[in-house]
Coordinates of C-alpha atoms in Angstrom, one line a residue:
X62 CA 62.7 -108.6 118.8
X63 CA 61.9 -112.1 120.0
X64 CA 58.1 -111.5 119.4
X65 CA 58.6 -110.1 115.9
X66 CA 58.7 -113.5 114.0
X67 CA 55.4 -114.8 115.4
X68 CA 53.7 -111.5 114.6
X69 CA 55.1 -111.5 111.1
X70 CA 54.0 -115.1 110.5
X71 CA 50.5 -114.2 111.8
X72 CA 50.2 -111.2 109.4
X73 CA 51.5 -113.3 106.5
X74 CA 48.8 -116.0 106.9
X75 CA 46.1 -113.5 107.9
X76 CA 46.4 -111.3 104.8
X77 CA 44.3 -113.7 102.5
X78 CA 41.5 -113.7 105.1
X79 CA 41.2 -110.0 104.9
X80 CA 41.7 -109.7 101.1
X81 CA 38.5 -109.1 99.2
X82 CA 37.7 -109.6 95.6
X83 CA 34.4 -108.6 93.9
X84 CA 32.9 -111.3 91.7
X85 CA 30.6 -109.6 89.1
X86 CA 28.6 -110.9 86.2
X87 CA 25.2 -111.5 84.8
X88 CA 23.1 -114.7 84.2
X89 CA 21.3 -115.2 80.9
X90 CA 19.8 -118.1 79.0
X91 CA 20.7 -119.2 75.4
X92 CA 18.1 -116.7 74.0
X93 CA 19.7 -113.8 75.8
X94 CA 16.9 -113.4 78.5
X95 CA 18.3 -112.2 81.8
X96 CA 17.5 -114.5 84.6
X97 CA 16.4 -112.7 87.8
X98 CA 16.4 -114.5 91.2
X99 CA 18.8 -117.3 90.0
X100 CA 20.3 -119.0 93.0
X101 CA 24.1 -118.7 93.3
X102 CA 26.4 -120.7 95.5
X103 CA 30.2 -120.1 95.9
X104 CA 32.6 -122.7 97.1
X105 CA 34.3 -120.1 99.4
X106 CA 30.9 -119.3 101.0
X107 CA 29.7 -122.8 101.8
X108 CA 25.9 -123.1 101.6
X109 CA 25.2 -119.4 101.9
X110 CA 22.9 -118.6 98.9
X111 CA 23.1 -115.4 96.8
X112 CA 20.6 -114.4 94.1
X113 CA 20.9 -112.5 90.8
X114 CA 19.0 -109.2 90.8
X115 CA 17.4 -107.0 88.1
X116 CA 18.5 -108.0 84.6
X117 CA 20.2 -111.1 85.9
X118 CA 23.1 -109.1 87.4
X119 CA 25.1 -110.1 90.5
X120 CA 28.0 -108.9 92.6
X121 CA 29.5 -110.8 95.5
X122 CA 32.4 -110.1 97.8
X123 CA 34.8 -113.1 97.6
X124 CA 38.0 -113.8 99.6
X125 CA 40.0 -115.4 96.6
X126 CA 40.9 -114.4 93.1
X127 CA 39.5 -117.8 91.9
X128 CA 36.3 -119.4 93.1
X129 CA 33.8 -122.1 92.0
X130 CA 30.3 -120.9 91.2
X131 CA 27.2 -123.0 91.0
X132 CA 24.0 -121.6 89.6
X133 CA 20.5 -123.0 89.9
X134 CA 17.3 -121.8 88.1
X135 CA 14.1 -123.8 87.7
X136 CA 13.8 -125.3 84.2
X137 CA 17.5 -125.0 83.4
X138 CA 20.5 -127.2 83.7
X139 CA 22.7 -126.6 86.8
X140 CA 25.8 -124.5 85.9
X141 CA 29.0 -125.2 87.8
X142 CA 32.4 -123.7 86.8
X143 CA 35.6 -122.1 88.2
X144 CA 35.5 -118.3 87.7
X145 CA 38.0 -115.5 87.8
X146 CA 36.8 -112.9 90.3
X147 CA 38.9 -110.2 88.6
X148 CA 36.8 -110.1 85.4
X149 CA 33.1 -109.7 84.5
X150 CA 31.5 -113.1 84.1
X151 CA 28.7 -113.8 81.6
X152 CA 27.0 -117.0 82.6
X153 CA 24.7 -118.8 80.1
X154 CA 22.3 -121.4 81.4
X155 CA 20.9 -124.1 79.1
X156 CA 17.1 -124.8 79.1
X157 CA 15.9 -128.3 79.9
X158 CA 13.8 -129.8 77.1
X159 CA 10.5 -129.4 78.9
X160 CA 11.3 -125.7 79.4
X161 CA 12.1 -125.2 75.7
X162 CA 8.7 -126.6 74.9
X163 CA 7.1 -123.6 76.6
X164 CA 8.2 -121.4 73.7
X165 CA 6.8 -123.6 71.0
X166 CA 3.6 -122.5 69.2
X167 CA 0.6 -124.0 71.1
X168 CA -2.6 -125.4 69.8
X169 CA -6.1 -125.2 71.3
X170 CA -6.9 -128.6 69.9
X171 CA -5.0 -131.2 68.1
X172 CA -5.8 -134.3 66.0
X173 CA -2.9 -136.7 65.8
X174 CA -1.1 -136.7 62.4
X175 CA -3.7 -134.5 60.7
X176 CA -2.5 -132.0 58.1
X177 CA -3.4 -128.3 57.7
X178 CA -6.2 -127.7 55.3
X179 CA -5.0 -124.2 54.4
X180 CA -8.1 -122.2 55.2
X181 CA -7.7 -118.8 56.8
X182 CA -9.9 -115.9 57.9
X183 CA -9.0 -112.3 58.6
X184 CA -10.4 -109.6 60.9
X185 CA -11.2 -105.9 60.3
X186 CA -12.1 -102.6 62.0
X187 CA -8.6 -101.8 63.2
X188 CA -8.8 -104.3 66.1
X189 CA -6.5 -107.3 66.0
X190 CA -7.6 -110.9 66.3
X191 CA -5.7 -114.1 65.7
X192 CA -6.4 -115.6 62.4
X193 CA -8.3 -118.9 63.1
X194 CA -8.7 -122.1 61.1
X195 CA -12.1 -123.8 61.7
X196 CA -11.9 -127.5 62.6
X197 CA -13.0 -129.8 59.8
X198 CA -14.5 -133.3 59.7
X199 CA -11.9 -136.0 60.5
X200 CA -11.9 -139.7 59.5
X201 CA -12.1 -141.5 62.8
X202 CA -10.5 -144.7 61.3
X203 CA -7.4 -142.8 60.1
X204 CA -7.2 -140.3 63.0
X205 CA -9.1 -141.7 66.0
X206 CA -7.3 -139.5 68.6
X207 CA -8.0 -135.8 69.2
X208 CA -7.6 -133.4 72.1
X209 CA -8.4 -129.9 73.3
X210 CA -7.1 -127.5 76.0
X211 CA -9.1 -126.7 79.1
X212 CA -9.5 -123.1 80.2
X213 CA -12.0 -120.7 81.8
X214 CA -11.6 -117.9 79.2
X215 CA -14.9 -116.1 78.5
X216 CA -13.7 -113.0 76.7
X217 CA -15.2 -113.8 73.3
X218 CA -18.8 -113.8 74.5
X219 CA -18.7 -110.3 76.1
X220 CA -16.8 -109.0 73.2
X221 CA -19.4 -110.3 70.8
X222 CA -22.0 -108.6 73.0
X223 CA -20.2 -105.3 72.6
X224 CA -20.3 -105.5 68.8
X225 CA -24.0 -106.5 68.6
X226 CA -25.1 -103.9 71.2
X227 CA -23.4 -101.3 69.0
X228 CA -25.3 -102.5 65.9
X229 CA -22.2 -103.9 64.2
X230 CA -21.1 -107.1 62.5
X231 CA -18.9 -109.3 64.6
X232 CA -15.4 -110.1 63.0
X233 CA -15.4 -113.8 62.4
X234 CA -12.1 -114.3 64.2
X235 CA -13.5 -112.6 67.3
X236 CA -15.8 -115.6 67.7
X237 CA -14.5 -118.5 69.8
X238 CA -17.4 -120.9 70.4
X239 CA -15.7 -122.7 73.4
X240 CA -15.5 -119.3 75.2
X241 CA -19.2 -118.6 74.4
X242 CA -20.1 -121.9 76.0
X243 CA -17.8 -121.2 79.0
X244 CA -19.8 -118.1 79.8
X245 CA -22.8 -120.2 80.9
X246 CA -23.2 -122.9 83.6
X247 CA -24.6 -125.7 81.5
X248 CA -24.7 -128.5 84.1
X249 CA -27.7 -130.6 84.4
X250 CA -29.4 -131.3 87.8
X251 CA -28.0 -134.8 87.9
X252 CA -24.4 -134.0 87.0
X253 CA -22.2 -136.7 88.6
X254 CA -20.1 -135.8 91.7
X255 CA -16.3 -136.2 91.7
X256 CA -14.8 -139.1 93.6
X257 CA -12.7 -136.8 95.8
X258 CA -12.0 -133.1 96.5
X259 CA -9.2 -132.8 93.9
X260 CA -10.8 -134.7 91.0
X261 CA -12.9 -133.6 88.0
X262 CA -16.2 -135.1 87.2
X263 CA -17.5 -135.7 83.7
X264 CA -20.7 -136.4 81.8
X265 CA -21.5 -136.9 78.1
X266 CA -24.7 -136.8 76.0
X267 CA -25.4 -137.7 72.4
X268 CA -28.4 -136.1 70.6
X269 CA -29.6 -135.5 67.0
X270 CA -28.0 -132.6 65.1
X271 CA -30.6 -129.8 64.2
X272 CA -28.7 -128.5 61.1
X273 CA -28.0 -132.0 59.7
X274 CA -30.4 -134.8 60.5
X275 CA -27.9 -137.5 59.3
X276 CA -25.4 -136.5 62.0
X277 CA -25.3 -136.4 65.8
X278 CA -23.9 -134.0 68.4
X279 CA -21.7 -135.3 71.2
X280 CA -21.5 -133.1 74.3
X281 CA -18.7 -133.6 76.7
X282 CA -18.8 -131.7 80.1
X283 CA -16.1 -131.5 82.7
X284 CA -16.6 -130.1 86.2
X285 CA -13.6 -128.8 88.1
X286 CA -13.1 -129.4 91.9
X287 CA -14.0 -126.5 94.2
X288 CA -11.8 -124.8 96.7
X289 CA -13.1 -124.9 100.3
X290 CA -14.5 -121.4 100.9
X291 CA -13.6 -121.6 104.5
X292 CA -9.9 -122.1 103.7
X293 CA -9.3 -119.8 100.7
X294 CA -5.5 -119.0 100.6
X295 CA -4.3 -115.4 100.8
X296 CA -4.0 -113.3 97.7
X297 CA -0.9 -111.5 96.4
X298 CA -2.3 -109.4 93.6
X299 CA -0.4 -107.0 91.4
X300 CA -2.8 -104.7 89.5
X301 CA -1.0 -103.8 86.3
X302 CA -3.1 -101.0 84.8
X303 CA -2.7 -99.3 81.4
X304 CA -3.0 -95.6 81.8
X305 CA -1.6 -94.6 78.4
X306 CA -3.4 -92.1 76.2
X307 CA -5.4 -94.7 74.3
X308 CA -7.2 -95.5 77.7
X309 CA -8.8 -92.1 77.8
X310 CA -12.4 -93.2 77.2
X311 CA -15.3 -93.9 79.5
X312 CA -15.3 -97.6 78.5
X313 CA -11.6 -98.0 79.3
X314 CA -9.8 -96.5 82.3
X315 CA -12.9 -95.1 84.2
X316 CA -14.6 -98.5 83.8
X317 CA -11.5 -100.3 85.1
X318 CA -11.3 -97.9 88.1
X319 CA -14.8 -98.8 89.1
X320 CA -14.2 -102.5 88.5
X321 CA -11.1 -102.6 90.7
X322 CA -12.8 -100.8 93.5
X323 CA -15.3 -103.6 93.5
X324 CA -12.5 -106.1 93.8
X325 CA -10.8 -104.2 96.7
X326 CA -14.0 -104.1 98.7
X327 CA -13.9 -107.9 99.1
X328 CA -10.3 -108.3 100.0
X329 CA -9.2 -109.4 103.5
X330 CA -6.4 -108.3 105.9
X331 CA -4.3 -111.3 104.8
X332 CA -4.5 -110.3 101.2
X333 CA -1.8 -108.1 99.6
X334 CA -2.2 -105.6 96.7
X335 CA 0.3 -103.6 94.6
X336 CA -0.4 -101.3 91.7
X337 CA 1.8 -100.8 88.7
X338 CA 0.8 -98.3 86.0
X339 CA 2.2 -97.7 82.6
X340 CA 1.6 -94.7 80.3
X341 CA 4.6 -92.5 79.2
X342 CA 6.6 -94.7 81.6
X343 CA 6.3 -97.4 84.3
X344 CA 5.3 -96.3 87.8
X345 CA 4.8 -98.3 91.0
X346 CA 1.7 -96.4 92.1
X347 CA 1.2 -98.5 95.2
X348 CA 3.8 -100.7 97.0
X349 CA 2.6 -103.9 98.6
X350 CA -0.4 -103.0 100.9
X351 CA -2.7 -105.1 103.1
X352 CA -6.2 -105.7 101.7
X353 CA -7.7 -104.1 104.8
X354 CA -6.3 -100.7 103.9
X355 CA -9.1 -100.1 101.4
X356 CA -9.2 -96.3 101.5
X357 CA -5.5 -96.0 100.7
X358 CA -5.8 -98.4 97.8
X359 CA -9.0 -96.7 96.5
X360 CA -7.4 -93.3 96.7
X361 CA -4.6 -94.5 94.4
X362 CA -7.1 -96.0 92.0
X363 CA -9.1 -92.8 91.9
X364 CA -6.0 -90.7 91.2
X365 CA -5.1 -92.5 87.9
X366 CA -5.5 -90.7 84.6
X367 CA -4.7 -91.6 81.0
X368 CA -1.7 -90.1 79.2
X369 CA 1.4 -91.0 77.2
X370 CA 2.6 -94.0 75.2
X371 CA 2.4 -97.7 76.1
X372 CA 5.6 -99.3 77.4
X373 CA 3.9 -102.7 78.1
X374 CA 7.1 -104.8 78.0
X375 CA 8.8 -102.9 80.9
X376 CA 5.5 -102.8 82.8
X377 CA 5.1 -106.5 82.7
X378 CA 8.7 -107.0 83.9
X379 CA 8.1 -104.6 86.8
X380 CA 4.9 -106.4 87.8
X381 CA 6.5 -109.8 87.9
X382 CA 9.4 -108.4 89.9
X383 CA 7.0 -107.0 92.5
X384 CA 4.9 -110.2 92.5
X385 CA 8.1 -112.2 93.2
X386 CA 9.2 -109.8 96.0
X387 CA 5.8 -110.1 97.8
X388 CA 5.4 -113.8 96.9
X389 CA 3.2 -115.9 99.2
X390 CA 4.5 -119.5 99.2
X391 CA 1.1 -121.1 99.6
X392 CA -1.0 -118.2 98.4
X393 CA -2.7 -117.1 95.2
X394 CA 0.1 -115.0 93.4
X395 CA -1.4 -113.3 90.4
X396 CA -0.9 -110.3 88.2
X397 CA -4.1 -108.7 86.8
X398 CA -3.3 -106.9 83.6
X399 CA -6.0 -104.5 82.5
X400 CA -5.6 -102.8 79.1
X401 CA -6.9 -102.4 75.6
X402 CA -3.8 -104.4 74.5
X403 CA -2.2 -101.6 72.5
X404 CA 1.5 -102.0 73.3
X405 CA 3.6 -99.6 71.3
X406 CA 6.9 -99.3 73.2
X407 CA 9.4 -102.2 73.6
X408 CA 8.5 -105.7 72.6
X409 CA 5.1 -105.4 70.9
X410 CA 4.5 -108.3 68.6
X411 CA 2.5 -111.4 69.7
X412 CA 5.6 -113.6 69.4
X413 CA 7.8 -111.2 71.5
X414 CA 5.1 -111.0 74.1
X415 CA 4.7 -114.8 74.1
X416 CA 8.4 -115.2 74.8
X417 CA 8.4 -112.6 77.5
X418 CA 5.6 -114.1 79.5
X419 CA 6.5 -117.8 78.8
X420 CA 9.8 -117.0 80.5
X421 CA 8.0 -115.8 83.6
X422 CA 5.6 -118.7 83.7
X423 CA 7.8 -120.9 85.9
X424 CA 7.7 -118.4 88.8
X425 CA 4.4 -119.7 90.1
X426 CA 2.7 -116.4 89.4
X427 CA -0.5 -116.5 87.3
X428 CA -1.5 -113.8 84.8
X429 CA -5.2 -112.7 84.4
X430 CA -5.8 -110.4 81.5
X431 CA -8.8 -108.0 81.4
X432 CA -9.5 -106.4 78.0
X433 CA -11.5 -103.2 77.5
X434 CA -12.4 -100.7 74.8
X435 CA -13.2 -100.8 71.1
X436 CA -11.6 -99.6 67.9
X437 CA -8.1 -100.0 69.3
X438 CA -8.7 -103.3 71.1
X439 CA -6.0 -105.9 70.6
X440 CA -7.7 -109.2 71.4
X441 CA -4.9 -111.3 69.9
X442 CA -2.2 -109.9 72.2
X443 CA -4.2 -110.3 75.4
X444 CA -5.2 -113.9 74.5
X445 CA -1.5 -114.8 73.9
X446 CA -0.4 -113.2 77.2
X447 CA -3.1 -115.0 79.3
X448 CA -2.4 -118.4 77.7
X449 CA 1.4 -118.1 78.0
X450 CA 1.1 -116.6 81.5
X451 CA -0.7 -119.7 82.8
X452 CA -3.7 -117.6 83.4
X453 CA -7.1 -116.6 82.0
X454 CA -8.7 -113.9 79.8
X455 CA -11.9 -111.9 80.0
X456 CA -13.3 -108.8 78.3
X457 CA -15.2 -106.2 80.3
X458 CA -17.7 -104.2 78.3
X459 CA -19.7 -102.8 81.3
X460 CA -19.7 -102.7 85.1
X461 CA -22.0 -105.7 85.3
X462 CA -19.5 -107.8 83.5
X463 CA -16.8 -106.5 85.9
X464 CA -18.9 -107.5 88.9
X465 CA -19.5 -111.0 87.4
X466 CA -15.8 -111.6 86.8
X467 CA -14.3 -110.0 89.9
X468 CA -17.0 -110.6 92.5
X469 CA -19.6 -113.2 91.7
X470 CA -17.1 -115.6 90.0
X471 CA -14.0 -114.5 91.9
X472 CA -12.9 -118.0 92.8
X473 CA -13.4 -119.3 89.3
X474 CA -11.5 -116.4 87.8
X475 CA -8.7 -116.0 90.4
X476 CA -8.1 -119.4 92.0
X477 CA -6.7 -122.1 89.9
X478 CA -7.4 -125.7 90.9
X479 CA -5.6 -127.2 87.9
X480 CA -3.0 -126.1 85.5
X481 CA -1.6 -127.5 82.2
X482 CA -5.0 -129.2 81.8
X483 CA -6.0 -130.8 78.5
X484 CA -7.9 -133.8 77.2
X485 CA -7.3 -136.6 74.7
X486 CA -10.3 -138.3 73.2
X487 CA -10.0 -141.7 71.5
X488 CA -12.9 -142.3 69.2
X489 CA -14.2 -145.8 68.4
X490 CA -14.1 -146.1 64.6
X491 CA -16.6 -149.0 64.8
X492 CA -19.2 -146.5 66.0
X493 CA -18.0 -143.1 64.8
X494 CA -17.1 -142.6 61.1
X495 CA -16.2 -138.9 61.2
X496 CA -16.1 -136.2 63.8
X497 CA -15.3 -132.4 64.0
X498 CA -14.6 -130.5 67.2
X499 CA -16.7 -127.3 67.3
X500 CA -14.7 -124.4 68.5
X501 CA -11.2 -124.7 69.9
X502 CA -10.1 -123.4 66.5
X503 CA -6.3 -123.0 66.1
X504 CA -4.3 -120.0 65.1
X505 CA -3.0 -120.2 61.5
X506 CA 0.6 -119.7 62.8
X507 CA 0.3 -122.6 65.2
X508 CA -1.0 -125.0 62.5
X509 CA 1.7 -124.0 60.0
X510 CA 4.4 -124.7 62.7
X511 CA 5.0 -128.5 62.6
X512 CA 6.5 -128.4 66.1
X513 CA 3.4 -127.0 67.7
X514 CA 2.1 -128.7 70.9
X515 CA -1.3 -129.0 72.5
X516 CA -1.4 -126.3 75.1
X517 CA -2.7 -127.1 78.6
X518 CA -4.8 -124.4 80.3
X519 CA -5.7 -123.1 83.7
X520 CA -9.0 -124.1 85.3
X521 CA -10.6 -122.2 88.1
X522 CA -12.4 -123.5 91.2
X523 CA -15.7 -125.2 90.4
X524 CA -15.6 -124.2 86.7
X525 CA -17.9 -126.2 84.4
X526 CA -16.9 -126.4 80.7
X527 CA -18.3 -128.1 77.7
X528 CA -16.9 -129.3 74.3
X529 CA -19.2 -130.2 71.4
X530 CA -18.5 -132.6 68.5
X531 CA -20.5 -133.1 65.4
X532 CA -20.2 -136.8 64.6
X533 CA -21.1 -138.9 61.6
X534 CA -22.1 -142.4 62.8
X535 CA -20.6 -145.5 61.2
X536 CA -22.9 -146.9 58.5
X537 CA -23.1 -150.3 60.2
X538 CA -21.8 -151.4 63.5
X539 CA -22.5 -154.2 65.9
X540 CA -25.2 -153.5 68.5
X541 CA -22.7 -154.7 71.2
X542 CA -20.6 -151.6 70.5
X543 CA -21.8 -149.2 73.2
X544 CA -18.9 -146.7 73.4
X545 CA -18.4 -143.7 71.2
X546 CA -14.9 -143.5 72.7
X547 CA -12.9 -142.7 75.8
X548 CA -11.6 -139.5 77.3
X549 CA -8.3 -139.0 79.2
X550 CA -8.0 -135.7 81.2
X551 CA -4.5 -134.7 82.2
X552 CA -3.6 -131.9 84.5
X553 CA -1.4 -130.8 87.4
X554 CA -2.3 -129.3 90.7
X555 CA -1.0 -125.8 91.2
X556 CA 2.6 -125.8 92.5
X557 CA 3.0 -129.5 91.7
X558 CA 5.0 -131.0 88.9
X559 CA 3.3 -134.4 88.9
X560 CA 0.8 -135.0 86.1
X561 CA -2.6 -136.5 87.1
X562 CA -4.7 -138.4 84.6
X563 CA -8.4 -139.2 84.9
X564 CA -10.2 -141.5 82.5
X565 CA -13.8 -141.5 81.5
X566 CA -15.9 -143.5 79.0
X567 CA -18.2 -141.9 76.4
X568 CA -21.3 -144.1 76.0
X569 CA -23.0 -144.3 72.7
X570 CA -26.7 -143.9 73.6
X571 CA -28.2 -141.3 71.2
X572 CA -31.4 -139.6 72.2
X573 CA -33.8 -137.6 70.0
X574 CA -33.0 -133.9 70.1
X575 CA -36.5 -133.0 71.2
X576 CA -35.9 -135.2 74.3
X577 CA -32.6 -133.6 75.2
X578 CA -32.5 -131.7 78.6
X579 CA -32.7 -127.8 78.5
X580 CA -29.0 -127.2 79.1
X581 CA -28.1 -129.3 76.0
X582 CA -30.6 -127.4 73.9
X583 CA -29.3 -124.1 75.2
X584 CA -25.7 -125.2 74.4
X585 CA -26.8 -126.2 70.9
X586 CA -28.3 -122.8 70.3
X587 CA -25.1 -121.1 71.5
X588 CA -23.1 -123.3 69.1
X589 CA -25.4 -122.4 66.2
X590 CA -25.3 -118.7 67.2
X591 CA -21.5 -118.7 67.2
X592 CA -21.3 -120.7 64.0
X593 CA -23.5 -118.1 62.2
X594 CA -21.4 -115.3 63.5
X595 CA -18.3 -117.2 62.5
X596 CA -19.8 -117.6 59.0
X597 CA -19.2 -121.3 59.2
X598 CA -20.0 -123.4 56.1
X599 CA -21.4 -126.1 58.3
X600 CA -24.6 -124.2 59.1
X601 CA -25.1 -122.4 55.8
X602 CA -28.7 -123.6 55.6
X603 CA -29.5 -122.3 59.1
X604 CA -30.6 -118.8 60.1
X605 CA -30.5 -116.6 63.2
X606 CA -34.3 -117.0 63.5
X607 CA -33.8 -120.8 63.7
X608 CA -31.3 -120.2 66.5
X609 CA -33.8 -117.9 68.3
X610 CA -36.6 -120.5 68.0
X611 CA -34.4 -123.1 69.6
X612 CA -33.1 -120.9 72.4
X613 CA -36.7 -120.0 73.3
X614 CA -37.4 -123.6 74.1
X615 CA -34.4 -123.9 76.5
X616 CA -33.9 -120.5 78.2
X617 CA -34.8 -120.1 81.9
X618 CA -36.9 -116.9 82.2
X619 CA -35.5 -116.3 85.6
X620 CA -31.9 -116.4 84.4
X621 CA -30.8 -112.9 83.3
X622 CA -27.7 -114.1 81.4
X623 CA -29.8 -116.5 79.4
X624 CA -32.4 -113.8 78.7
X625 CA -29.6 -111.5 77.5
X626 CA -28.4 -114.2 75.2
X627 CA -31.8 -114.4 73.6
X628 CA -31.8 -110.6 73.2
X629 CA -28.4 -110.7 71.5
X630 CA -29.6 -113.3 69.0
X631 CA -32.6 -111.1 68.2
X632 CA -30.4 -108.1 67.7
X633 CA -28.0 -110.0 65.5
X634 CA -30.9 -111.3 63.4
X635 CA -31.9 -107.6 62.8
X636 CA -28.4 -106.5 62.0
X637 CA -27.4 -109.3 59.6
X638 CA -30.8 -109.4 57.9
X639 CA -31.0 -105.6 57.5
X640 CA -27.7 -105.6 55.6
X641 CA -28.7 -108.5 53.4
X642 CA -31.9 -106.7 52.4
X643 CA -29.9 -103.6 51.5

């Protein structure tokens, strides 16, 4: 009996050590979105991290009925509170102000303090396009500052090509002139070199304006830095493929299958690929697989067939979950969504899809959208997803376009060198009386929303982009005034939060249009072509034949893309003039 008391005392003090409680709950934000992979610390567990799972749920064994929980999630305030392990705990995280701004309507361009002029255009043919407001002339004295978003989107040009090659009118809202310019490399032979490997370079030109001899055109070009091809980071690619019934057409799923097999052919052993399909349900067709296992990947791609409805929302969630699981810390983590954009199950409106993808944007995973098809094509939805997903957007109308996007321009399309990139231009009112930005037209919904912000875009390796302004010179100004204005470019390096700003001057040295270099004349013909398709009031005295005549003076006969542009102009001339004659 003399040993009984120590044993009893040991058991008394040891019981709490062996008791187990189960702390359960879910983590959401103020809008009810479940937060997956939120980091959880419990006071009883020290620095051992736990993470919320699917739908924000968590369950952790705990030695005490009461514990202190601390929750961390990028873009949200840290949550710390004592919890009861005997009940289900619903934890609500509050967004930081900069996170809340992600969900605001975003503008492609913005002039400070300028009001909406109320214009609107609408699209037809059963396809959906965002209703755009064409930029108007702005008084430089009252509103000297304007800006636009940088991106590498080119979808509008190949979509326009699809309409014209089918002998059809192009819906005005399908025309985005900045994307038409993006499609071509319009650098001159003497384009300035960047000061270092992570910097942009810039150039500007001012010429006469062919459709208004009283005005000038200001061309602003920006060249993105290039990734060193000898040190390309590994890829973590999730192919998110629509295999619903609407994809059962030669220009849809079969075209995508051929396109993705081109992509797979060029992957390396260090690259990783997963495939998620959605059609009648969501299916992980291929778990994470090395890029050197090409036959296995291609067999899965070949086995796909179209059937069922379109549960796009759950498919997107699944793709992000897989991308996070196979995340490469210093790699290129990207979802490639390929679809006609017709989501009909789950969250389906543009606003719902915006919120879904904006929420995932902070994960460091990029989203590239590839659109296909016609008649059921939802351009507006794919454009929203790409922009909100910190990615880019292209339209594939044939296998040659697929090769251009996924092979020839792979680094431009798939490797971001800058994110949240945008410019601000400060015009000099002593030199510029009025200006209008051509292209970068805003959605009606974004203009109406007074809280809308200028949206930064993703820029790919080595991409060259151009913006064009039509400017009205001041009636009189001192000859000592030699600057049309200045440009500030703001961007972030991928995986970095610090903003970088580069500044450039815009000299005012107009040259006669006939003396302009070929790439400037070609850009002007593209602007005029897009403006005519857009039915812009600013070129109402201009014709498709005028555009053809100008393009013929600038096009390089050895450049197949430029030759194709000329052919499209000629076809459009026949289509639009034929209908006028009738």
